[in-house]
Coordinates of C-alpha atoms and ligand atoms in Angstrom, one line a residue:
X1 CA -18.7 -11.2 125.0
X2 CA -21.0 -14.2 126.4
X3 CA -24.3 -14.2 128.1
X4 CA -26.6 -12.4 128.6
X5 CA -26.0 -10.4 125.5
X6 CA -25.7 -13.5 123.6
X7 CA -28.8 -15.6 123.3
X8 CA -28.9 -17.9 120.7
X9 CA -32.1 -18.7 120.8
X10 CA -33.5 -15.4 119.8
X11 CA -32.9 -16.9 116.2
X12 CA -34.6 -20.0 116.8
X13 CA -37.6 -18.4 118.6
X14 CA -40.2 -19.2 115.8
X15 CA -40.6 -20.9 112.5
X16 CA -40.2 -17.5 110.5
X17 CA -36.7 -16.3 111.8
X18 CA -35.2 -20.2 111.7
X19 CA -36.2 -20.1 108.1
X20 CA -34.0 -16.9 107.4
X21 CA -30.9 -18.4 109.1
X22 CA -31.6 -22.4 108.2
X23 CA -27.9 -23.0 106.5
X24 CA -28.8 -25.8 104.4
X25 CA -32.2 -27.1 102.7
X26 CA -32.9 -30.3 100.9
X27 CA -34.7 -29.6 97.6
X28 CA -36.4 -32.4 95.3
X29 CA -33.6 -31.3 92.3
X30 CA -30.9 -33.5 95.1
X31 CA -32.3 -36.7 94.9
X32 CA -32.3 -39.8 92.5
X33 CA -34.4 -42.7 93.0
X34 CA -32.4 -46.5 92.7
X35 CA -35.2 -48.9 90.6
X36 CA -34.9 -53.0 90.4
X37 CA -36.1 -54.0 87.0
X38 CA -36.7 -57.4 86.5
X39 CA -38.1 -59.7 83.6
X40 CA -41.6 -60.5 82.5
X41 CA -44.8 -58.6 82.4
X42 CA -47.4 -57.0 84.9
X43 CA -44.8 -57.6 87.5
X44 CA -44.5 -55.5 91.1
X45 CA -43.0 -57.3 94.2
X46 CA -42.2 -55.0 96.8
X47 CA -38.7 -56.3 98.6
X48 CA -39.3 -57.3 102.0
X49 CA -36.3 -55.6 103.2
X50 CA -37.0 -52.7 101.8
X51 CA -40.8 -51.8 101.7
X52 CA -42.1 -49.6 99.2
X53 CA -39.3 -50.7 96.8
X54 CA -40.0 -53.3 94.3
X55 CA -38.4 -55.4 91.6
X56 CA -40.8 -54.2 88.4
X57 CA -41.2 -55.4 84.9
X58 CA -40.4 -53.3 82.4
X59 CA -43.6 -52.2 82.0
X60 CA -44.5 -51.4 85.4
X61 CA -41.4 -49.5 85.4
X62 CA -42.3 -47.5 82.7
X63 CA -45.3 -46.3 84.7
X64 CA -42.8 -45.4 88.1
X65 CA -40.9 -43.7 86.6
X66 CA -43.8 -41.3 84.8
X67 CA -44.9 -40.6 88.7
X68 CA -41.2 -39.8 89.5
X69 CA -41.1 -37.7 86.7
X70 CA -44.0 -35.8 88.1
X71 CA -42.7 -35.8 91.4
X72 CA -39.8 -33.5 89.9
X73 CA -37.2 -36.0 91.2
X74 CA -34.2 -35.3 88.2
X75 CA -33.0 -38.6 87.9
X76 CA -33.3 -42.7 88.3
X77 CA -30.5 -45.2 88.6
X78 CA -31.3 -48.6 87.3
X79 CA -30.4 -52.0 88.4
X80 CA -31.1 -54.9 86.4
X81 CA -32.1 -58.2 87.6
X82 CA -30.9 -60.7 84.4
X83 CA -33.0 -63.7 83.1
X84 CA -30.7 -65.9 83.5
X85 CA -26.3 -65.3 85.1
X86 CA -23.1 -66.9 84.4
X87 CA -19.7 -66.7 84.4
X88 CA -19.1 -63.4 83.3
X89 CA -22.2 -61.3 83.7
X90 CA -22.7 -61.5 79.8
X91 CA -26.8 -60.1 80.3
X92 CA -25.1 -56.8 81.0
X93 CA -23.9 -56.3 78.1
X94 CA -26.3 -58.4 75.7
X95 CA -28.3 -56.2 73.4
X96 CA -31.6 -58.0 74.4
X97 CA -30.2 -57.9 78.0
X98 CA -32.8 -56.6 80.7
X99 CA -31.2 -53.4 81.1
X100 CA -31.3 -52.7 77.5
X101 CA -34.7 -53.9 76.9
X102 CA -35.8 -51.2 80.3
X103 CA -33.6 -48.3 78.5
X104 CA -35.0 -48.5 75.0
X105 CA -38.6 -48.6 76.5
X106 CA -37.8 -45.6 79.1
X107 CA -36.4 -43.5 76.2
X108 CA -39.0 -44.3 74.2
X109 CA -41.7 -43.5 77.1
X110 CA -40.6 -41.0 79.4
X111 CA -39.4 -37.9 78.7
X112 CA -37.3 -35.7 80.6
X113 CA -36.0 -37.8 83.3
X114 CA -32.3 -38.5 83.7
X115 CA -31.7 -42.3 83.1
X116 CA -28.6 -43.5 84.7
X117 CA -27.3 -46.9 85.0
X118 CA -25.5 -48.6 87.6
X119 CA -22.1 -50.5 85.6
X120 CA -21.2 -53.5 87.6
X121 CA -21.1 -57.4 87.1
X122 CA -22.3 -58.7 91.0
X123 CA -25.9 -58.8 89.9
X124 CA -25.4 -60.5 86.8
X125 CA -22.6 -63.4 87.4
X126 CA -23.5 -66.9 88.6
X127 CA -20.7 -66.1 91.8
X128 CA -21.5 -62.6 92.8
X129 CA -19.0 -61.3 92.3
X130 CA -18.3 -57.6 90.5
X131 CA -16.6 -59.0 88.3
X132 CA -14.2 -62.0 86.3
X133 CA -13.0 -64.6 88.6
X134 CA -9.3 -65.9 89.0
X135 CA -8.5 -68.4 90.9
X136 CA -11.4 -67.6 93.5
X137 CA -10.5 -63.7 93.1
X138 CA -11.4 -61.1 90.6
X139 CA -9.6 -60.1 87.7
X140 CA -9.4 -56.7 87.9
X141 CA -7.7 -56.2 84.6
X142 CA -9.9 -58.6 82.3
X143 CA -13.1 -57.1 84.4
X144 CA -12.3 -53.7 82.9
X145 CA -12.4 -55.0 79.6
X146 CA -15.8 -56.3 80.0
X147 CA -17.4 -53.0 81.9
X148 CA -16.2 -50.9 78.9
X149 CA -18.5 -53.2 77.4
X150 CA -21.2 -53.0 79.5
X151 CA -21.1 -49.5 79.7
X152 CA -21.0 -48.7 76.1
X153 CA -24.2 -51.2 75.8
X154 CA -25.8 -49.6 78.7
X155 CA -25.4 -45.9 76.2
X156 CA -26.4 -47.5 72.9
X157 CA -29.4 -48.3 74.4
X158 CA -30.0 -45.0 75.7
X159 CA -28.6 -44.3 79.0
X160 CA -27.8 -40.6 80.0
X161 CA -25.1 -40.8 82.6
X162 CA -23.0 -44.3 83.7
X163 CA -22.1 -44.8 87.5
X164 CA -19.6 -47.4 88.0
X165 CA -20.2 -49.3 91.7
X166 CA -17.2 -52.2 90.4
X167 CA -14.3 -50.7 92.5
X168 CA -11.7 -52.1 89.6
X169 CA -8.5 -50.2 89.5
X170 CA -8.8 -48.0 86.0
X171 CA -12.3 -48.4 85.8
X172 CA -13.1 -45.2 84.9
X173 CA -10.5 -44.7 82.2
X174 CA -11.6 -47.7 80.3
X175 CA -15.0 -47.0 80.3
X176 CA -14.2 -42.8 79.5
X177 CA -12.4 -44.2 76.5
X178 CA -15.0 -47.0 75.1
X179 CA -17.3 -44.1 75.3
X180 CA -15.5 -41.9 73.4
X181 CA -14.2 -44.2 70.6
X182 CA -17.8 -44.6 69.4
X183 CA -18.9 -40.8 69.5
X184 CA -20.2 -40.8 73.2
X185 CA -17.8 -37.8 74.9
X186 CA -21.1 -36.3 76.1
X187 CA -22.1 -38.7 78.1
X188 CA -21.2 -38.3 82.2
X189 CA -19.6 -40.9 84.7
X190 CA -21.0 -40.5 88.3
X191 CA -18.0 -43.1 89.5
X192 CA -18.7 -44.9 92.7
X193 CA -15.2 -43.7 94.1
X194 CA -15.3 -43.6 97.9
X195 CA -17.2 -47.1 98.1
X196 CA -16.6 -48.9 101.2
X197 CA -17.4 -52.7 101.7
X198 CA -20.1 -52.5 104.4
X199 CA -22.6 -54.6 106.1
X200 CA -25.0 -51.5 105.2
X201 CA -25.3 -53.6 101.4
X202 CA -27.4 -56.6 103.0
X203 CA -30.6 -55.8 101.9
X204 CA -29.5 -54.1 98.2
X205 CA -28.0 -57.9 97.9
X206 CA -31.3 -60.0 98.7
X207 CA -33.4 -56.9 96.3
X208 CA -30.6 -57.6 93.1
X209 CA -30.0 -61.3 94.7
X210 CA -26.0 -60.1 94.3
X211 CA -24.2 -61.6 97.0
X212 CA -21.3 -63.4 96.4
X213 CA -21.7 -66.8 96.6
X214 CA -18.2 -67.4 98.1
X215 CA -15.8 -65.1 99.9
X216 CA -16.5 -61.4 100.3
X217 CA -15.5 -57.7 98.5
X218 CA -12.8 -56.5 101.0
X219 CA -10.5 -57.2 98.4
X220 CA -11.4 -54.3 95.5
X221 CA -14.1 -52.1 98.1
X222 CA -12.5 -50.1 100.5
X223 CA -12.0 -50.7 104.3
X224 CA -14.5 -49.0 106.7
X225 CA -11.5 -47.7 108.3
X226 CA -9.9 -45.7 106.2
X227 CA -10.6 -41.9 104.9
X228 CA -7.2 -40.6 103.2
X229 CA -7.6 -43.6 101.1
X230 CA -10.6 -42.2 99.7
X231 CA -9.3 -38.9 99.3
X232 CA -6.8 -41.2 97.3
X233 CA -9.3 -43.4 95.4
X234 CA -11.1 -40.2 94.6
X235 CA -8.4 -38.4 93.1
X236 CA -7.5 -41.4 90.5
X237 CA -11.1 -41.2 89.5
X238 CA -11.3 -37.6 89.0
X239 CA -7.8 -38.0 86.9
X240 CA -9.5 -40.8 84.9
X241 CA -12.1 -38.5 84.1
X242 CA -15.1 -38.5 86.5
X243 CA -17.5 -35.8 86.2
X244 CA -19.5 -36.7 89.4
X245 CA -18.0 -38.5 92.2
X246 CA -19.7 -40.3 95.2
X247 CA -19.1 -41.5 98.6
X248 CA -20.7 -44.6 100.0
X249 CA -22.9 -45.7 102.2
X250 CA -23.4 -41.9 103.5
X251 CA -24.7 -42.3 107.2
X252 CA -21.8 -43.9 108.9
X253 CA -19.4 -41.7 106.4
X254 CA -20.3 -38.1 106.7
X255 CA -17.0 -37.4 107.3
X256 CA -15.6 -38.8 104.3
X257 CA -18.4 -36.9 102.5
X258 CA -17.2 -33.7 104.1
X259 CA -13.5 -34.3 103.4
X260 CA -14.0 -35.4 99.7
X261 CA -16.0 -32.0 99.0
X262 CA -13.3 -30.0 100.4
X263 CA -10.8 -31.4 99.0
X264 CA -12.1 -31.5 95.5
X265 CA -15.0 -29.1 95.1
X266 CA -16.4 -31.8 92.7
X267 CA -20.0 -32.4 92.4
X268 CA -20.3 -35.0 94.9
X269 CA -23.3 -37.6 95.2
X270 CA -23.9 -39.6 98.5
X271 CA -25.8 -42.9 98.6
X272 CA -27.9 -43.8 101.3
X273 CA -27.9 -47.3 101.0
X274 CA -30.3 -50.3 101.5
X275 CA -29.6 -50.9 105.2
X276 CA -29.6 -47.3 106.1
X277 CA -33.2 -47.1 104.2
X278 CA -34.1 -50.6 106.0
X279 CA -33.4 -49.4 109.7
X280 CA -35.5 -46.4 109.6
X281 CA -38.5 -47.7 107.7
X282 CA -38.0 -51.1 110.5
X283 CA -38.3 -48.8 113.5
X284 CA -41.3 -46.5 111.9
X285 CA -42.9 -49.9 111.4
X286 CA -42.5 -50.4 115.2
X287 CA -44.0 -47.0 116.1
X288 CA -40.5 -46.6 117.9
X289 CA -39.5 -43.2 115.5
X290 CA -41.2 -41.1 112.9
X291 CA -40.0 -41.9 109.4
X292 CA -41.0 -38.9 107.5
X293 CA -38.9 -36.5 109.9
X294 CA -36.1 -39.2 110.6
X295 CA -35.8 -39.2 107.0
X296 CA -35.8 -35.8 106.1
X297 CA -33.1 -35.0 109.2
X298 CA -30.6 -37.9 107.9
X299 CA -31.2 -36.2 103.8
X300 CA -30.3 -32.8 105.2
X301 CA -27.7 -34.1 107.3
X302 CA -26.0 -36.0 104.3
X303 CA -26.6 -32.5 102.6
X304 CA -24.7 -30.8 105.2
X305 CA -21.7 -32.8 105.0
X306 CA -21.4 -31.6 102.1
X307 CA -23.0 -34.2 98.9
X308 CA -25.0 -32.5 96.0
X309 CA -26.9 -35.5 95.1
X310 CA -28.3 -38.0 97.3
X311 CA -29.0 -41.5 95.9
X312 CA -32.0 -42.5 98.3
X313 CA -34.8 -45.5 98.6
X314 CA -36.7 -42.2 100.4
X315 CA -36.4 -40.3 97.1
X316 CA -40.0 -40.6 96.3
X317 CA -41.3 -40.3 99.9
X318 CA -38.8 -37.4 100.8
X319 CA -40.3 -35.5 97.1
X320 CA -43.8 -36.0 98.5
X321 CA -43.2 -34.3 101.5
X322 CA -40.9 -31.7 99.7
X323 CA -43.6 -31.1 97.1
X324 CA -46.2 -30.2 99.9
X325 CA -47.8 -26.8 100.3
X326 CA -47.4 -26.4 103.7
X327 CA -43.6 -27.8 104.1
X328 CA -41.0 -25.1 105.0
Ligands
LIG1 C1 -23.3 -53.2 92.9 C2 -23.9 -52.3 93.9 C3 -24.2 -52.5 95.3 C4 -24.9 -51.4 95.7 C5 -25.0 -50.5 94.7 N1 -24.3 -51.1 93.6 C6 -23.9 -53.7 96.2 C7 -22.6 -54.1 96.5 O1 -21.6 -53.5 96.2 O2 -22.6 -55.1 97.2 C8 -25.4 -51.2 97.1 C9 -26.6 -50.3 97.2 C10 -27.3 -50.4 98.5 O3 -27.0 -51.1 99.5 O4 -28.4 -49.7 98.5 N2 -22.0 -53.5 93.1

């Protein structure tokens, strides 16, 4: 039976009856808001790239994330932007490293906000690279050594939850098993599984100045190509012990998204990277879309793909709008 008896817009004839049938909805709880914390004091540069984000000192950091808090958005992700790099990324594991010295002061500061921290080396080497370098290629297996490391420091000092973005083989493993040797089984592993090497990273990489200073990551992120290899990637992570896995970028892979919640019925995070962030707040900027509703149709899309968590630059502006009285 077709038209006339059907008439699907009788259900979307006003605001009332498409709220009763809406199949998804984007809540604050989804979201967690990436921060850049940097050294120093008093410190707040917004990243051109990427406008109203900013590399903070620890300080004004400590103050952001009290208005998250307030905003009801559950949960940060911290990168760190070391004093000084070399070789092997040693600030990232350094008790007086910046990502320590941010942790202790957000645990001692804010209360009831999930602090996670991103595990990887790109930000904090003299190359760029995520991690030891061989011959002008990573290590993989003395890279894993050094993120159980990392990891374990990044807990110590008070991290609730570690999400590796490294892409080594066994990653997840190694740093499950550094955690528990010292008492930490309670701690969760969001693992960057599905991470694809994309040209979507270019403005993360000028914000954590992390690009590699020779070559490029198609050798340990995946190809933009391929989806049964991140069913596969997924699977070894969930084996090793991931409690939250995530798909990356999220725009250009909302297929991947859809596939790794079907497949698994994990909880699955999406992020919505830098240059997805950069494009729409560029062509707001130009008067040429409207960012508030682009933004919240690309979060409920990446919602309806099938992620429970969306990693997003737009976390605080997408709360604000959530938060509203008037928004349905
Ligand atoms: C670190 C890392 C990157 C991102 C998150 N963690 C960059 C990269 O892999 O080059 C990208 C985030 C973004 O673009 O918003 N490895």
């Amino acid at each position: 039976m077709a038209f006339p008896i059907h008439r699907m817009r009788r259900m979307r004839n006003d605001e009332n009856t498409r709220r009763l049938v809406r199949e998804t909805s984007l809540t604050v709880n989804d979201l967690i808001m990436p921060l850049f914390v940097c050294p120093g004091k008093n410190i707040k540069n917004e990243i051109s790239s990427m406008p109203g984000n900013y590399h903070m000192s620890v300080d004004v950091l400590v103050d952001e994330c009290k208005k998250i808090r307030e905003l009801r958005i559950p949960g940060i992700i911290l990168f760190g932007l070391p004093e000084a790099k070399d070789l092997t990324g040693s600030d990232s594991f350094s008790e007086t490293g910046i990502i320590q010295q941010a942790l202790k002061a957000l645990k001692r500061e804010v209360k009831d906000l999930l602090i996670i921290t991103d595990v990887c080396f790109c930000e904090y080497t003299s190359h760029g690279h995520c991690g030891v370098l061989e011959h002008g290629s990573v290590n993989n297996d003395a890279t894993l050594e050094l993120l159980g490391k990392q990891a374990l420091s990044h807990v110590e000092a008070g991290a609730d939850m570690i999400a590796p973005s490294d892409m080594m083989d066994g990653r997840v493993g190694v740093i499950r098993s550094a955690l528990d040797s010292k008492g930490f089984k309670n701690i969760p592993i969001m693992a960057y599984s599905a991470k694809y090497s994309s040209a979507f990273y270019g403005p993360f990489r000028e914000a954590a100045d992390s690009a590699p200073q020779e070559g490029d990551r198609k050798g340990y992120q995946m190809d933009p190509a391929n989806s049964d290899e991140a069913v596969r990637e997924t699977r070894l992570d969930i084996e090793e012990g991931a409690d939250i896995v995530m798909v990356k970028p999220a725009l250009s892979y909302l297929d991947v998204i859809y596939r790794i919640k079907q497949e698994f019925k994990m909880p699955v995070a999406a992020y919505n990277v830098s240059g997805e962030y950069a494009m729409i707040q560029a062509a707001a900027r130009n008067g040429w879309i409207d960012g508030d509703k682009v933004t919240m149709e690309v979060l409920t899309s990446i919602k309806r793909a099938g992620a429970d968590i969306i990693l997003t630059y737009s976390a605080k502006d997408a709360a604000r709008i959530l938060n509203q009285k008037d928004y349905i």
